[in-house]
Amino acid sequence: MKTLIVVAGPTASGKTAFSIEIAKALGTVILSADSRQFYKEMRIGIAAPTMEELSQAKHYFVHHISIEDKYDVADYERDAMRLLDELFKTHDTVIMTGGSGLFIDAVCHGIDFMPDVWPEIRGKVQQLFEEGGLKALQDEVQHLDPGYFDIVDQQNPRRLQRALEVCYQTGQPFSAFRKGIAVERSFHIKKYALLWDRQALIKRIDKRVDMMIEQGLLEEAKALYPKRHLNALNTVGYKELFAYFEGQCTLKEAIAQIKTHTRQYAKRQMTWLRKNTAYQWVTLDEAQKVAVTLQPSIPQQQESH
RNA sequence: GGUACCGUAGCUCAGUAGGUAGAGCAGAGGACUGAAAAUCCUCGUGUCACUGGUUCGAUUCCGGUCGGUACCA
C-alpha cells in the first residue's frame, strides 16, 4: 500500500530542510501544504524553499498560482488528490509538508462538498456585515440556519459570513452540507510534527526574520505594495511592512511586529496540531532517526477523527 | 540651582471628588470545513517610586527624598 508521509510543525521548525532530506532518502517528491508558498509572487517573507532546495527534490504546489487567483482549500484538495493519484502510480511514498493545518487535513480526510459561491453573493454578505455589523450576521444566520447558529463561534464574522454565503448561494442551510465525515483515503498516512522548545523556536523565528530583511524583504514587499488589498498579502511579514510604508510605524517597530506575529502564528499552528492526536511529535534529532527507518509499507496510524 | 509636570500590571497609559485599581499591547490557553501566515474566544493582586504627616482609613490630600522629562537660569 502507498504511504503519504506528513511533515508538519510550526513555522521555522525546519520542515523544508527535513522534508528534502527524507525525499532524497526515499527517492520521492514533496507536496507543499503551505497556503502562502502557493503564490509565485511571494518568496522571502514566506520562507519559500530556495532555488537550491527546489533543485534537490521535486516540489509541487510551490509558486504554482498567482496572488490574484482565487484558490481555497477545496481547490487544493482537488488538485492534491488528483496529483497523488498520479504520483502513487510510480512512487510508494510521497511526502506532504507545510504549516497550514486545514489544508493538510483536507488531503488526509477530505472536506465536505459545497457549491462555489459567486462573487456577487460574497459581495452581498460583505455589504451586510459592513452596514449591519456582527449583529446583522448573527440575526441572519440564526434565521436561516438555527442549528449552525447554535454551534458556530458567534463572535467570528468570518464563520458567519461563510455560512451565509452558502445559504444564499444554495437556498439551503449551511449545515445541510456540513457532513463532517472523514473520508477513507486509499493510501496510508503517517503524520509527524516537529517539536521545539518554545524559547529555542522563538530564537529561530527572530533570526529568520532578521535574515529575511537582509535578503531583501523590504524590496519584495515594496513591489507588492500596490496589491496590498489582496487576501494573499494579508500575511505576516508583509502587512507590517505595508504599515511602515504608510508611515504608521518605524522600520524597527515593523520588524519587531513581524517577529511577534510570527510567534503568535506558530502558537496557533501548534494548537491546531496538538488536537489531532494522529501526529507523532518529534525533535529534529528524533526525526532524523525515524527517517532512516521509514519504509513504504508502514501500517497506517489511527486517525483521531 | 529654580519652576512645572510625571513616577500605577512585562510595555504604553487611564483611574480612584480618600474605602488598596483597569484598558490596549505583550504573554498563556483555546476555537476554527472554501479569506486559514486569515479570523475569533477566554485569562489581569500589581510593595499604585520611597518616606513622614493628616485621617477610622491614603495609591488618591500635604511635606520630604530619590528618579525622569520640560522650561527658566
CSV table of C-alpha atoms (C1' of nucleotides) in Angstrom, one decimal:
chain,number,residue,atom,x,y,z
A,1,MET,CA,0.0,0.0,0.0
A,2,LYS,CA,1.1,3.5,-0.7
A,3,THR,CA,2.0,6.0,2.0
A,4,LEU,CA,1.7,9.7,2.5
A,5,ILE,CA,4.2,11.0,5.0
A,6,VAL,CA,3.1,14.3,6.5
A,7,VAL,CA,5.7,16.6,8.0
A,8,ALA,CA,4.0,19.4,9.9
A,9,GLY,CA,5.1,21.7,12.6
A,10,PRO,CA,5.1,25.4,13.5
A,11,THR,CA,6.7,27.9,11.2
A,12,ALA,CA,10.5,28.0,11.3
A,13,SER,CA,10.7,24.4,12.7
A,14,GLY,CA,12.8,23.1,9.8
A,15,LYS,CA,10.1,21.4,7.8
A,16,THR,CA,11.5,22.3,4.4
A,17,ALA,CA,15.1,21.0,5.1
A,18,PHE,CA,13.9,17.8,6.8
A,19,SER,CA,11.4,17.0,4.0
A,20,ILE,CA,14.0,17.4,1.4
A,21,GLU,CA,16.3,15.1,3.3
A,22,ILE,CA,13.7,12.3,3.5
A,23,ALA,CA,12.5,12.9,0.0
A,24,LYS,CA,16.1,12.3,-1.2
A,25,ALA,CA,16.5,9.2,1.0
A,26,LEU,CA,13.2,7.7,-0.3
A,27,GLY,CA,13.7,8.9,-3.8
A,28,THR,CA,10.4,10.7,-3.8
A,29,VAL,CA,8.7,14.1,-4.2
A,30,ILE,CA,7.2,16.7,-1.9
A,31,LEU,CA,3.7,18.3,-1.9
A,32,SER,CA,3.7,21.6,-0.2
A,33,ALA,CA,0.7,22.3,2.1
A,34,ASP,CA,1.5,25.9,2.8
A,35,SER,CA,-1.2,28.4,1.9
A,36,ARG,CA,1.3,31.2,1.2
A,37,GLN,CA,4.0,29.3,-0.6
A,38,PHE,CA,1.4,28.6,-3.3
A,39,TYR,CA,1.9,32.1,-4.6
A,40,LYS,CA,4.6,32.8,-7.2
A,41,GLU,CA,4.9,36.5,-6.3
A,42,MET,CA,5.9,35.8,-2.7
A,43,ARG,CA,9.3,34.3,-1.7
A,44,ILE,CA,11.3,35.9,1.0
A,45,GLY,CA,8.6,36.7,3.5
A,46,ILE,CA,7.1,33.3,3.5
A,47,ALA,CA,10.3,31.4,3.7
A,48,ALA,CA,9.7,29.6,0.4
A,49,PRO,CA,12.2,26.8,-0.5
A,50,THR,CA,15.2,28.4,-2.3
A,51,MET,CA,16.2,27.5,-5.8
A,52,GLU,CA,18.8,25.2,-4.4
A,53,GLU,CA,16.3,23.5,-2.2
A,54,LEU,CA,13.8,23.1,-5.0
A,55,SER,CA,16.5,21.5,-7.1
A,56,GLN,CA,17.2,18.9,-4.5
A,57,ALA,CA,13.7,17.4,-4.6
A,58,LYS,CA,10.8,17.8,-6.8
A,59,HIS,CA,8.2,20.1,-5.2
A,60,TYR,CA,4.6,20.6,-6.1
A,61,PHE,CA,2.3,23.4,-5.1
A,62,VAL,CA,5.1,25.9,-4.6
A,63,HIS,CA,4.6,29.1,-6.6
A,64,HIS,CA,2.0,27.4,-8.7
A,65,ILE,CA,-0.6,30.2,-8.7
A,66,SER,CA,-0.8,34.0,-8.5
A,67,ILE,CA,-1.9,36.2,-5.6
A,68,GLU,CA,-4.6,37.4,-7.9
A,69,ASP,CA,-6.1,33.9,-8.3
A,70,LYS,CA,-9.0,32.5,-6.2
A,71,TYR,CA,-7.7,29.4,-4.6
A,72,ASP,CA,-9.1,27.8,-1.5
A,73,VAL,CA,-8.9,24.6,0.5
A,74,ALA,CA,-11.3,22.8,-1.8
A,75,ASP,CA,-9.2,23.7,-4.8
A,76,TYR,CA,-6.1,22.5,-3.1
A,77,GLU,CA,-7.8,19.2,-2.0
A,78,ARG,CA,-8.9,18.6,-5.6
A,79,ASP,CA,-5.5,19.3,-7.1
A,80,ALA,CA,-3.6,17.4,-4.4
A,81,MET,CA,-5.8,14.3,-4.7
A,82,ARG,CA,-5.5,14.3,-8.5
A,83,LEU,CA,-1.8,14.6,-8.2
A,84,LEU,CA,-1.4,11.9,-5.6
A,85,ASP,CA,-3.3,9.5,-7.8
A,86,GLU,CA,-0.7,10.1,-10.5
A,87,LEU,CA,2.3,10.0,-8.2
A,88,PHE,CA,1.3,6.8,-6.4
A,89,LYS,CA,1.4,5.1,-9.8
A,90,THR,CA,5.2,5.5,-9.7
A,91,HIS,CA,6.0,6.1,-6.1
A,92,ASP,CA,5.3,4.1,-2.9
A,93,THR,CA,5.8,7.1,-0.7
A,94,VAL,CA,5.1,10.7,-1.1
A,95,ILE,CA,5.8,13.5,1.3
A,96,MET,CA,3.5,16.3,2.2
A,97,THR,CA,4.9,19.2,4.2
A,98,GLY,CA,3.6,22.5,5.3
A,99,GLY,CA,2.2,24.6,8.1
A,100,SER,CA,-1.4,25.0,7.0
A,101,GLY,CA,-3.3,22.5,9.2
A,102,LEU,CA,-6.6,23.0,7.4
A,103,PHE,CA,-5.0,22.2,4.1
A,104,ILE,CA,-3.3,19.1,5.4
A,105,ASP,CA,-6.5,17.9,6.9
A,106,ALA,CA,-8.4,18.4,3.7
A,107,VAL,CA,-6.0,16.0,2.0
A,108,CYS,CA,-5.9,13.5,4.8
A,109,HIS,CA,-9.5,13.1,5.4
A,110,GLY,CA,-11.4,15.2,2.9
A,111,ILE,CA,-13.6,18.2,3.1
A,112,ASP,CA,-17.4,18.3,2.5
A,113,PHE,CA,-18.5,19.3,-0.9
A,114,MET,CA,-20.2,22.6,-1.2
A,115,PRO,CA,-21.2,24.6,-4.3
A,116,ASP,CA,-19.0,27.5,-5.3
A,117,VAL,CA,-20.1,30.9,-4.1
A,118,TRP,CA,-20.5,33.6,-6.8
A,119,PRO,CA,-18.6,36.8,-6.2
A,120,GLU,CA,-21.8,38.8,-6.2
A,121,ILE,CA,-23.1,36.7,-3.3
A,122,ARG,CA,-19.9,37.2,-1.3
A,123,GLY,CA,-20.2,40.9,-2.0
A,124,LYS,CA,-23.7,40.9,-0.8
A,125,VAL,CA,-22.7,39.2,2.5
A,126,GLN,CA,-19.8,41.6,2.9
A,127,GLN,CA,-22.1,44.5,2.5
A,128,LEU,CA,-24.5,43.1,5.1
A,129,PHE,CA,-21.6,43.0,7.5
A,130,GLU,CA,-20.3,46.5,6.7
A,131,GLU,CA,-23.7,48.0,7.1
A,132,GLY,CA,-25.2,45.9,9.9
A,133,GLY,CA,-22.2,44.7,11.7
A,134,LEU,CA,-21.8,41.5,13.6
A,135,LYS,CA,-25.4,41.7,14.8
A,136,ALA,CA,-26.8,41.6,11.3
A,137,LEU,CA,-24.8,38.5,10.5
A,138,GLN,CA,-25.8,36.8,13.7
A,139,ASP,CA,-29.5,37.5,13.2
A,140,GLU,CA,-29.4,36.3,9.6
A,141,VAL,CA,-27.6,33.0,10.4
A,142,GLN,CA,-30.0,32.4,13.3
A,143,HIS,CA,-32.8,32.9,10.9
A,144,LEU,CA,-31.5,30.8,8.0
A,145,ASP,CA,-29.6,28.1,9.9
A,146,PRO,CA,-30.5,28.0,13.6
A,147,GLY,CA,-28.8,24.7,14.0
A,148,TYR,CA,-25.5,26.0,12.8
A,149,PHE,CA,-26.0,29.2,14.8
A,150,ASP,CA,-26.0,27.2,18.0
A,151,ILE,CA,-22.6,25.7,17.3
A,152,VAL,CA,-20.7,28.5,15.5
A,153,ASP,CA,-18.4,30.9,17.0
A,154,GLN,CA,-21.0,33.7,17.0
A,155,GLN,CA,-18.4,36.4,17.6
A,156,ASN,CA,-16.4,35.5,14.5
A,157,PRO,CA,-17.7,37.4,11.4
A,158,ARG,CA,-15.7,35.1,9.0
A,159,ARG,CA,-17.6,32.0,10.2
A,160,LEU,CA,-21.0,33.7,10.0
A,161,GLN,CA,-20.2,35.2,6.6
A,162,ARG,CA,-19.2,31.8,5.2
A,163,ALA,CA,-22.4,30.2,6.4
A,164,LEU,CA,-24.5,33.0,4.9
A,165,GLU,CA,-22.7,32.8,1.6
A,166,VAL,CA,-23.6,29.1,1.3
A,167,CYS,CA,-27.2,29.7,2.4
A,168,TYR,CA,-27.7,32.5,-0.1
A,169,GLN,CA,-26.0,30.6,-2.9
A,170,THR,CA,-27.9,27.3,-2.4
A,171,GLY,CA,-31.1,28.3,-0.7
A,172,GLN,CA,-30.3,25.6,1.8
A,173,PRO,CA,-28.9,25.9,5.3
A,174,PHE,CA,-25.1,25.8,5.5
A,175,SER,CA,-25.3,22.8,7.9
A,176,ALA,CA,-27.0,20.7,5.2
A,177,PHE,CA,-23.6,20.5,3.6
A,178,ARG,CA,-21.6,20.0,6.7
A,179,LYS,CA,-21.5,16.2,6.9
A,180,GLY,CA,-18.2,16.2,8.8
A,181,ILE,CA,-17.5,12.6,7.8
A,182,ALA,CA,-13.8,11.8,7.4
A,183,VAL,CA,-13.3,10.1,4.1
A,184,GLU,CA,-11.1,7.0,3.9
A,185,ARG,CA,-8.2,7.6,1.6
A,186,SER,CA,-6.7,4.7,-0.5
A,187,PHE,CA,-3.3,5.3,1.0
A,188,HIS,CA,-1.7,5.1,4.4
A,189,ILE,CA,-0.9,8.3,6.2
A,190,LYS,CA,1.9,8.8,8.7
A,191,LYS,CA,2.0,12.1,10.5
A,192,TYR,CA,4.9,13.8,12.1
A,193,ALA,CA,5.0,17.2,13.8
A,194,LEU,CA,8.4,18.8,14.5
A,195,LEU,CA,8.7,19.5,18.2
A,196,TRP,CA,10.7,22.5,19.6
A,197,ASP,CA,11.4,24.0,22.9
A,198,ARG,CA,9.5,27.3,23.0
A,199,GLN,CA,12.5,29.5,23.6
A,200,ALA,CA,14.5,27.8,21.0
A,201,LEU,CA,11.8,28.2,18.4
A,202,ILE,CA,11.5,31.9,19.3
A,203,LYS,CA,15.2,32.3,18.7
A,204,ARG,CA,14.9,30.7,15.3
A,205,ILE,CA,12.0,32.8,14.4
A,206,ASP,CA,13.8,36.1,15.3
A,207,LYS,CA,16.9,35.0,13.5
A,208,ARG,CA,14.9,34.1,10.4
A,209,VAL,CA,13.1,37.4,10.3
A,210,ASP,CA,16.4,39.3,10.5
A,211,MET,CA,17.6,37.1,7.7
A,212,MET,CA,14.5,37.9,5.6
A,213,ILE,CA,15.2,41.6,6.0
A,214,GLU,CA,18.9,41.1,4.9
A,215,GLN,CA,17.7,39.1,1.9
A,216,GLY,CA,15.6,41.9,0.7
A,217,LEU,CA,12.1,41.5,2.1
A,218,LEU,CA,11.6,45.3,2.0
A,219,GLU,CA,12.1,45.4,-1.7
A,220,GLU,CA,9.8,42.4,-2.2
A,221,ALA,CA,7.1,44.0,0.0
A,222,LYS,CA,7.5,47.3,-1.7
A,223,ALA,CA,6.9,45.7,-5.1
A,224,LEU,CA,3.8,44.1,-3.8
A,225,TYR,CA,2.5,47.2,-2.0
A,226,PRO,CA,0.1,48.2,-4.8
A,227,LYS,CA,-1.6,44.9,-4.4
A,228,ARG,CA,-1.8,45.0,-0.6
A,229,HIS,CA,-5.6,44.6,-0.5
A,230,LEU,CA,-5.4,41.0,-1.9
A,231,ASN,CA,-6.0,38.4,0.7
A,232,ALA,CA,-2.8,36.6,-0.1
A,233,LEU,CA,-0.9,39.7,1.1
A,234,ASN,CA,-2.8,39.8,4.4
A,235,THR,CA,0.3,37.9,5.6
A,236,VAL,CA,2.8,38.2,8.4
A,237,GLY,CA,5.9,39.8,7.1
A,238,TYR,CA,4.1,41.9,4.5
A,239,LYS,CA,1.3,43.6,6.3
A,240,GLU,CA,3.6,45.0,8.9
A,241,LEU,CA,5.9,46.5,6.2
A,242,PHE,CA,2.9,48.0,4.5
A,243,ALA,CA,2.1,49.8,7.7
A,244,TYR,CA,5.7,51.1,7.8
A,245,PHE,CA,5.5,52.2,4.2
A,246,GLU,CA,2.4,54.2,5.2
A,247,GLY,CA,4.3,55.9,8.0
A,248,GLN,CA,2.3,54.1,10.7
A,249,CYS,CA,5.4,52.9,12.4
A,250,THR,CA,9.2,52.8,12.1
A,251,LEU,CA,11.0,50.1,10.3
A,252,LYS,CA,12.4,48.9,13.6
A,253,GLU,CA,8.8,48.6,15.0
A,254,ALA,CA,7.6,46.8,11.9
A,255,ILE,CA,10.3,44.2,12.2
A,256,ALA,CA,9.6,43.7,15.9
A,257,GLN,CA,5.9,43.3,14.9
A,258,ILE,CA,6.8,40.7,12.3
A,259,LYS,CA,8.6,38.7,15.0
A,260,THR,CA,5.8,38.9,17.4
A,261,HIS,CA,3.2,38.0,14.9
A,262,THR,CA,5.2,35.1,13.6
A,263,ARG,CA,5.5,33.8,17.2
A,264,GLN,CA,1.7,34.1,17.6
A,265,TYR,CA,1.2,32.3,14.3
A,266,ALA,CA,3.5,29.4,15.4
A,267,LYS,CA,1.4,29.1,18.6
A,268,ARG,CA,-1.8,28.8,16.6
A,269,GLN,CA,-0.2,26.2,14.4
A,270,MET,CA,0.7,24.2,17.5
A,271,THR,CA,-2.8,24.5,18.9
A,272,TRP,CA,-4.2,23.1,15.7
A,273,LEU,CA,-1.7,20.2,15.5
A,274,ARG,CA,-2.0,19.3,19.2
A,275,LYS,CA,-5.7,18.5,19.0
A,276,ASN,CA,-5.0,16.0,16.2
A,277,THR,CA,-3.7,13.0,18.1
A,278,ALA,CA,-2.5,11.3,15.0
A,279,TYR,CA,0.6,13.4,15.0
A,280,GLN,CA,3.8,12.0,16.4
A,281,TRP,CA,5.8,14.8,17.8
A,282,VAL,CA,9.5,14.5,17.2
A,283,THR,CA,12.5,16.7,17.6
A,284,LEU,CA,14.7,17.3,14.6
A,285,ASP,CA,17.2,14.7,16.0
A,286,GLU,CA,14.5,12.1,16.6
A,287,ALA,CA,13.1,12.9,13.1
A,288,GLN,CA,16.5,12.0,11.6
A,289,LYS,CA,16.4,8.6,13.3
A,290,VAL,CA,12.8,8.0,12.2
A,291,ALA,CA,13.7,8.9,8.6
A,292,VAL,CA,16.3,6.1,8.5
A,293,THR,CA,13.7,3.5,9.4
A,294,LEU,CA,11.0,4.8,7.1
A,295,GLN,CA,9.7,2.1,4.8
A,296,PRO,CA,6.9,2.5,2.3
A,297,SER,CA,4.9,-0.3,3.9
A,298,ILE,CA,4.5,1.1,7.4
A,299,PRO,CA,1.0,0.4,8.7
A,300,GLN,CA,-1.5,3.2,8.9
A,301,GLN,CA,-1.7,5.2,12.1
A,302,GLN,CA,-5.0,5.6,13.8
A,303,GLU,CA,-6.8,8.8,12.9
A,304,SER,CA,-8.5,10.7,15.7
A,305,HIS,CA,-11.3,11.9,13.6
B,1,G,C1',20.4,75.9,41.0
B,2,G,C1',14.8,77.5,40.3
B,3,U,C1',9.9,76.2,38.5
B,4,A,C1',6.4,72.8,36.4
B,5,C,C1',4.8,68.1,35.2
B,6,C,C1',5.4,62.9,35.7
B,7,G,C1',6.7,58.1,38.6
B,8,U,C1',0.2,52.7,38.7
B,9,A,C1',0.5,45.1,35.5
B,10,G,C1',6.4,42.9,31.3
B,11,C,C1',5.4,47.8,27.9
B,12,U,C1',2.1,52.3,26.8
B,13,C,C1',-1.1,54.7,29.8
B,14,A,C1',-6.3,55.5,32.3
B,15,G,C1',-8.4,56.0,37.2
B,16,U,C1',-9.8,56.4,42.3
B,17,A,C1',-14.3,64.0,44.3
B,18,G,C1',-9.8,59.3,50.4
B,19,G,C1',-12.7,52.9,51.4
B,20,U,C1',-6.0,49.0,48.2
B,21,A,C1',-7.3,49.8,40.8
B,22,G,C1',-8.4,49.0,34.9
B,23,A,C1',-7.8,49.3,29.3
B,24,G,C1',-4.7,48.4,24.9
B,25,C,C1',-0.4,45.8,23.6
B,26,A,C1',2.7,41.7,25.1
B,27,G,C1',2.1,36.7,27.4
B,28,A,C1',-0.7,31.9,28.4
B,29,G,C1',-4.6,28.6,26.9
B,30,G,C1',-8.3,27.6,23.3
B,31,A,C1',-11.6,27.5,18.8
B,32,C,C1',-11.7,27.1,13.7
B,33,U,C1',-14.8,22.6,6.8
B,34,G,C1',-13.7,27.1,0.9
B,35,A,C1',-10.3,34.5,3.3
B,36,A,C1',-6.6,29.7,7.4
B,37,A,C1',0.6,33.2,7.8
B,38,A,C1',-6.6,34.5,7.9
B,39,U,C1',-10.5,35.1,11.6
B,40,C,C1',-12.3,34.7,16.6
B,41,C,C1',-12.8,33.4,22.2
B,42,U,C1',-11.1,33.1,27.4
B,43,C,C1',-7.5,34.6,31.3
B,44,G,C1',-5.3,40.9,34.8
B,45,U,C1',-3.2,41.1,43.0
B,46,G,C1',0.1,44.9,40.8
B,47,U,C1',5.2,46.9,47.7
B,48,C,C1',-0.4,52.3,42.7
B,49,A,C1',8.6,55.1,43.4
B,50,C,C1',10.3,55.7,48.6
B,51,U,C1',9.4,58.1,53.3
B,52,G,C1',6.9,61.1,57.1
B,53,G,C1',2.1,63.6,58.2
B,54,U,C1',-3.4,64.4,58.3
B,55,U,C1',-7.3,60.6,58.7
B,56,C,C1',-11.1,55.3,61.5
B,57,G,C1',-8.7,54.5,56.6
B,58,A,C1',-4.0,57.3,51.7
B,59,U,C1',-2.3,54.8,45.6
B,60,U,C1',-5.6,59.2,45.9
B,61,C,C1',-4.6,65.2,50.3
B,62,C,C1',0.1,67.7,52.5
B,63,G,C1',5.6,67.7,53.3
B,64,G,C1',10.3,65.5,52.2
B,65,U,C1',13.6,62.0,49.4
B,66,C,C1',15.0,59.7,45.0
B,67,G,C1',14.4,59.0,39.6
B,68,G,C1',12.7,61.0,34.8
B,69,U,C1',11.0,65.0,31.4
B,70,A,C1',10.3,70.1,30.0
B,71,C,C1',11.2,75.1,30.6
B,72,C,C1',13.9,79.1,33.1
B,73,A,C1',18.7,80.4,34.7
